[in-house]
Short mmCIF file of C-alpha atoms in Angstrom, two decimals:
data_model
loop_
_atom_site.label_atom_id
_atom_site.label_comp_id
_atom_site.label_asym_id
_atom_site.label_seq_id
_atom_site.Cartn_x
_atom_site.Cartn_y
_atom_site.Cartn_z
CA MET A 11 75.31 175.59 190.55
CA ALA A 12 77.34 172.91 192.89
CA ALA A 13 77.75 170.55 190.56
CA GLY A 14 79.76 168.96 187.86
CA ILE A 15 82.42 170.88 186.43
CA PHE A 16 82.16 173.62 189.16
CA ASN A 17 83.61 171.54 191.89
CA ARG A 18 86.79 171.15 190.03
CA GLY A 19 89.35 174.12 190.27
CA ASN A 20 89.56 174.23 193.98
CA ARG A 21 93.14 175.73 194.15
CA THR A 22 93.14 177.59 190.71
CA ASN A 23 93.05 181.72 191.76
CA VAL A 24 89.57 182.35 190.49
CA ARG A 25 86.88 179.07 191.03
CA PRO A 26 84.39 177.37 188.72
CA ILE A 27 81.29 178.50 191.84
CA ASP A 28 82.78 181.84 191.86
CA LEU A 29 82.52 182.24 188.08
CA GLY A 30 78.74 180.84 188.59
CA ARG A 31 78.19 183.21 190.88
CA HIS A 32 78.98 186.44 188.96
CA LEU A 33 76.95 185.04 186.37
CA VAL A 34 74.54 185.08 188.12
CA ARG A 35 74.59 188.49 189.86
CA GLU A 36 75.49 190.07 185.85
CA ILE A 37 72.01 188.18 184.75
CA ASP A 38 70.19 189.97 187.42
CA ASP A 39 72.50 193.54 187.44
CA LYS A 40 71.25 193.42 183.39
CA ARG A 41 67.85 192.50 182.81
CA SER A 42 65.49 194.64 180.98
CA VAL A 43 61.99 194.45 179.64
CA ASP A 44 60.75 194.44 176.64
CA SER A 45 58.24 196.63 174.29
CA LYS A 46 56.20 193.24 175.49
CA SER A 47 56.60 193.80 179.31
CA ARG A 48 58.82 190.13 179.08
CA ARG A 49 61.89 190.26 181.24
CA VAL A 50 65.22 189.84 178.87
CA ALA A 51 68.02 188.44 180.28
CA PRO A 52 71.19 188.90 178.77
CA ASN A 53 72.69 186.18 176.91
CA TYR A 54 75.78 186.87 175.75
CA PHE A 55 78.98 186.48 178.44
CA VAL A 56 82.71 187.10 178.22
CA PHE A 57 84.97 186.64 180.93
CA ARG A 58 87.74 188.37 181.08
CA LEU A 59 90.80 187.20 183.99
CA HIS A 60 94.64 187.73 184.62
CA PRO A 61 96.28 185.47 181.82
CA ARG A 62 97.41 183.74 184.54
CA ASP A 63 94.04 182.60 186.21
CA LEU A 64 92.54 181.61 182.73
CA ASP A 65 95.77 179.19 182.60
CA GLN A 66 94.93 177.79 185.24
CA LEU A 67 91.83 176.94 183.68
CA GLU A 68 93.14 176.02 180.68
CA GLU A 69 92.49 172.11 181.31
CA PHE A 70 88.75 172.34 181.20
CA GLN A 71 88.33 175.72 179.94
CA ALA A 72 85.35 174.18 177.18
CA ALA A 73 83.65 172.78 179.66
CA LEU A 74 83.75 175.06 181.53
CA GLU A 75 82.46 177.69 179.44
CA ILE A 76 79.51 175.06 178.35
CA GLU A 77 78.17 174.08 181.89
CA LEU A 78 78.52 178.14 182.56
CA GLY A 79 76.73 178.27 179.56
CA GLU A 80 74.27 174.97 180.78
CA ALA A 81 73.56 177.56 183.79
CA ALA A 82 72.39 180.60 183.05
CA LYS A 83 69.91 179.44 180.84
CA GLU A 84 68.37 177.11 183.78
CA TYR A 85 68.91 180.23 186.18
CA ALA A 86 66.69 182.48 183.18
CA ARG A 87 64.51 179.96 183.40
CA SER A 88 63.51 179.64 186.86
CA GLU A 89 63.32 183.41 187.09
CA GLY A 90 60.90 183.93 184.13
CA TYR A 91 63.61 186.07 182.15
CA HIS A 92 63.22 185.54 178.21
CA LEU A 93 66.00 185.24 176.37
CA LYS A 94 66.09 186.82 172.62
CA GLY A 95 68.92 184.23 171.21
CA PRO A 96 70.82 180.92 172.03
CA ILE A 97 73.29 181.86 175.18
CA THR A 98 77.14 182.12 174.07
CA VAL A 99 79.51 181.90 177.78
CA SER A 100 83.83 182.97 176.52
CA LEU A 101 86.13 182.92 179.16
CA VAL A 102 89.24 185.60 177.26
CA ALA A 103 92.34 186.52 179.01
CA ASP A 104 92.95 190.25 179.89
CA ASP A 105 96.54 191.48 181.34
CA LYS A 106 94.28 194.65 182.96
CA VAL A 107 92.23 192.02 185.41
CA LYS A 108 94.05 191.93 188.61
CA SER A 109 95.26 187.64 189.76
CA GLY A 110 92.24 186.62 191.57
CA ARG A 111 89.76 189.15 189.92
CA ILE A 112 86.45 188.72 187.46
CA GLU A 113 85.60 190.70 185.35
CA ILE A 114 82.15 190.16 183.09
CA ASP A 115 81.00 191.61 179.87
CA SER A 116 78.02 190.86 178.97
CA LYS A 117 75.04 191.63 176.18
CA VAL A 118 71.53 190.69 174.78
CA ARG A 119 72.13 188.90 171.80
CA ARG A 120 69.56 188.46 168.72
CA ALA A 121 68.82 184.86 167.62
CA GLU A 122 71.34 184.98 164.74
CA SER A 123 70.60 182.59 161.09
CA PRO A 124 70.94 178.99 161.85
CA ILE A 125 74.97 178.23 161.77
CA THR A 126 73.92 174.89 158.39
CA ALA A 127 76.92 176.05 156.49
CA SER A 128 79.10 174.24 159.34
CA SER A 129 80.32 171.42 158.87
CA LEU A 130 82.97 167.72 158.98
CA LYS A 131 85.82 166.92 156.53
CA VAL A 132 86.99 163.44 156.85
CA SER A 133 89.96 162.52 155.67
CA GLY A 134 90.36 162.29 152.23
CA GLY A 135 87.92 164.52 151.12
CA GLN A 136 84.22 163.80 152.28
CA SER A 137 82.27 166.48 153.90
CA TYR A 138 79.34 166.10 155.65
CA PRO A 139 77.51 169.62 155.73
CA LEU A 140 76.28 170.61 159.46
CA GLY A 141 72.89 171.74 160.74
CA GLU A 142 70.47 171.59 164.01
CA SER A 143 70.15 167.27 164.19
CA THR A 144 72.95 165.34 165.78
CA VAL A 145 75.64 163.58 164.27
CA VAL A 146 76.45 160.50 165.31
CA ILE A 147 80.33 159.62 163.63
CA GLY A 148 80.71 155.79 164.27
CA ARG A 149 81.76 152.13 162.45
CA SER A 150 78.00 151.47 162.31
CA PRO A 151 75.93 151.73 159.10
CA ASP A 152 72.88 153.36 161.04
CA CYS A 153 75.90 156.90 161.96
CA THR A 154 74.90 159.65 160.44
CA ILE A 155 79.03 159.89 159.42
CA VAL A 156 79.96 155.64 158.65
CA LEU A 157 83.71 155.21 159.38
CA ASP A 158 84.98 151.64 158.00
CA ASP A 159 88.08 151.24 160.60
CA ALA A 160 88.63 148.36 163.34
CA ASN A 161 89.74 151.14 166.01
CA VAL A 162 86.25 152.82 165.31
CA SER A 163 83.46 152.16 167.90
CA ARG A 164 80.08 151.77 166.66
CA ARG A 165 79.25 154.18 167.70
CA HIS A 166 81.83 156.34 168.53
CA ALA A 167 81.26 159.76 169.35
CA GLU A 168 78.45 162.64 168.16
CA VAL A 169 78.47 166.55 167.48
CA LYS A 170 75.89 168.52 168.23
CA VAL A 171 74.50 171.76 169.12
CA VAL A 172 75.01 172.90 172.46
CA ASN A 173 74.40 177.05 173.36
CA GLY A 174 74.48 177.94 170.10
CA VAL A 175 78.02 176.39 169.65
CA TYR A 176 79.12 172.70 168.09
CA ALA A 177 80.29 169.71 170.91
CA ILE A 178 81.54 167.14 170.30
CA ALA A 179 80.78 164.15 172.82
CA ASP A 180 82.82 161.06 173.37
CA LEU A 181 79.77 158.37 173.44
CA GLY A 182 81.95 155.94 175.13
CA SER A 183 84.10 154.17 172.14
CA THR A 184 86.92 151.82 173.12
CA ASN A 185 89.97 153.66 171.77
CA GLY A 186 88.47 157.40 172.78
CA THR A 187 88.02 160.70 170.37
CA LYS A 188 90.71 163.38 171.09
CA VAL A 189 90.84 166.89 169.75
CA ASN A 190 93.14 168.30 168.24
CA GLY A 191 95.49 165.97 170.48
CA VAL A 192 93.46 166.21 173.83
CA ALA A 193 91.26 163.36 174.84
CA VAL A 194 87.57 164.15 174.65
CA GLY A 195 85.70 163.73 177.91
CA THR A 196 81.39 164.37 178.64
CA GLU A 197 81.52 167.57 175.64
CA ARG A 198 84.12 170.24 174.35
CA ALA A 199 83.07 172.69 172.41
CA LEU A 200 84.27 173.31 168.87
CA ARG A 201 85.87 176.04 167.69
CA ASP A 202 87.35 176.28 163.59
CA GLY A 203 90.08 174.19 162.34
CA ASP A 204 89.43 172.50 165.15
CA ILE A 205 90.91 168.43 164.06
CA ILE A 206 89.46 165.34 165.80
CA ASN A 207 90.29 162.28 165.64
CA LEU A 208 88.61 158.81 165.75
CA GLY A 209 90.82 155.79 165.43
CA SER A 210 93.06 155.96 162.17
CA HIS A 211 90.45 158.99 160.83
CA SER A 212 91.33 163.12 161.15
CA ILE A 213 88.04 165.28 160.86
CA ARG A 214 88.38 168.69 160.84
CA PHE A 215 85.82 171.22 161.80
CA GLU A 216 85.04 173.87 159.96
CA ALA A 217 82.64 176.52 161.23
CA ALA A 218 79.84 178.88 159.11
CA ALA A 219 81.25 182.53 158.43
CA ARG A 220 79.51 184.96 160.83
#
C-alpha cells in the first residue's frame, strides 16, 4: 500500500497510508464465516474524519476512495476472503471525531442489481445509457460517444465501473478533461449531477436511483 495516492498527503493530519492500514485492520477484525464456510470480508466502508482533516484530503479525495477500494479488493484476494458484492469506500466529515483520529464503519453489503439506469447526457439533449461496458468519448467514429469538435481528441476520455461506481479517466487528451471545473487525472469517481467538460461540450452524469 505504499504506491500511488498513498504517497501523497504526508503533511496532512491524516495520511493516506494510515487510512490504508486502518482499512486492512478493519477487514481482518470484521471478517466472518458464512453458511458455506467461506471467510467473508466487509465490502462497504465509511471513514469518518474531522472536517478539517477531510478538507486537507479534498484535492484527491475521489482518487483516494478509488485506490482504497482497490487496496481492499487486493488484500481480500490475497487473504482468500470472499466478497458478497463490490467494494465501496467513502470518506465523510464528522465533527465528533477528534482531529488526527480515524474512525471507520464497515459492513457486508450484497451486490445490488446492475446499475444500468445511469446515463451520460450530452449538452443538446442526447442521452447515453451506461452499463458494465467501458464508454469511450472522443472525436473518432469508433468511440461510444462521438463528439464533432476540433478541441476534442480522437480518444479523449472513458467512463467505466470501478469498485461498483462509475469513474472517468482522461486518455491523454490534448486539451484535458474537467469535472465540475476541476481537471481529471488518471481516474475520478462520478457522482450524480457531475458536469464533465471536453472541448466545447458539457456532459452531465445522471446516476441511477438506488
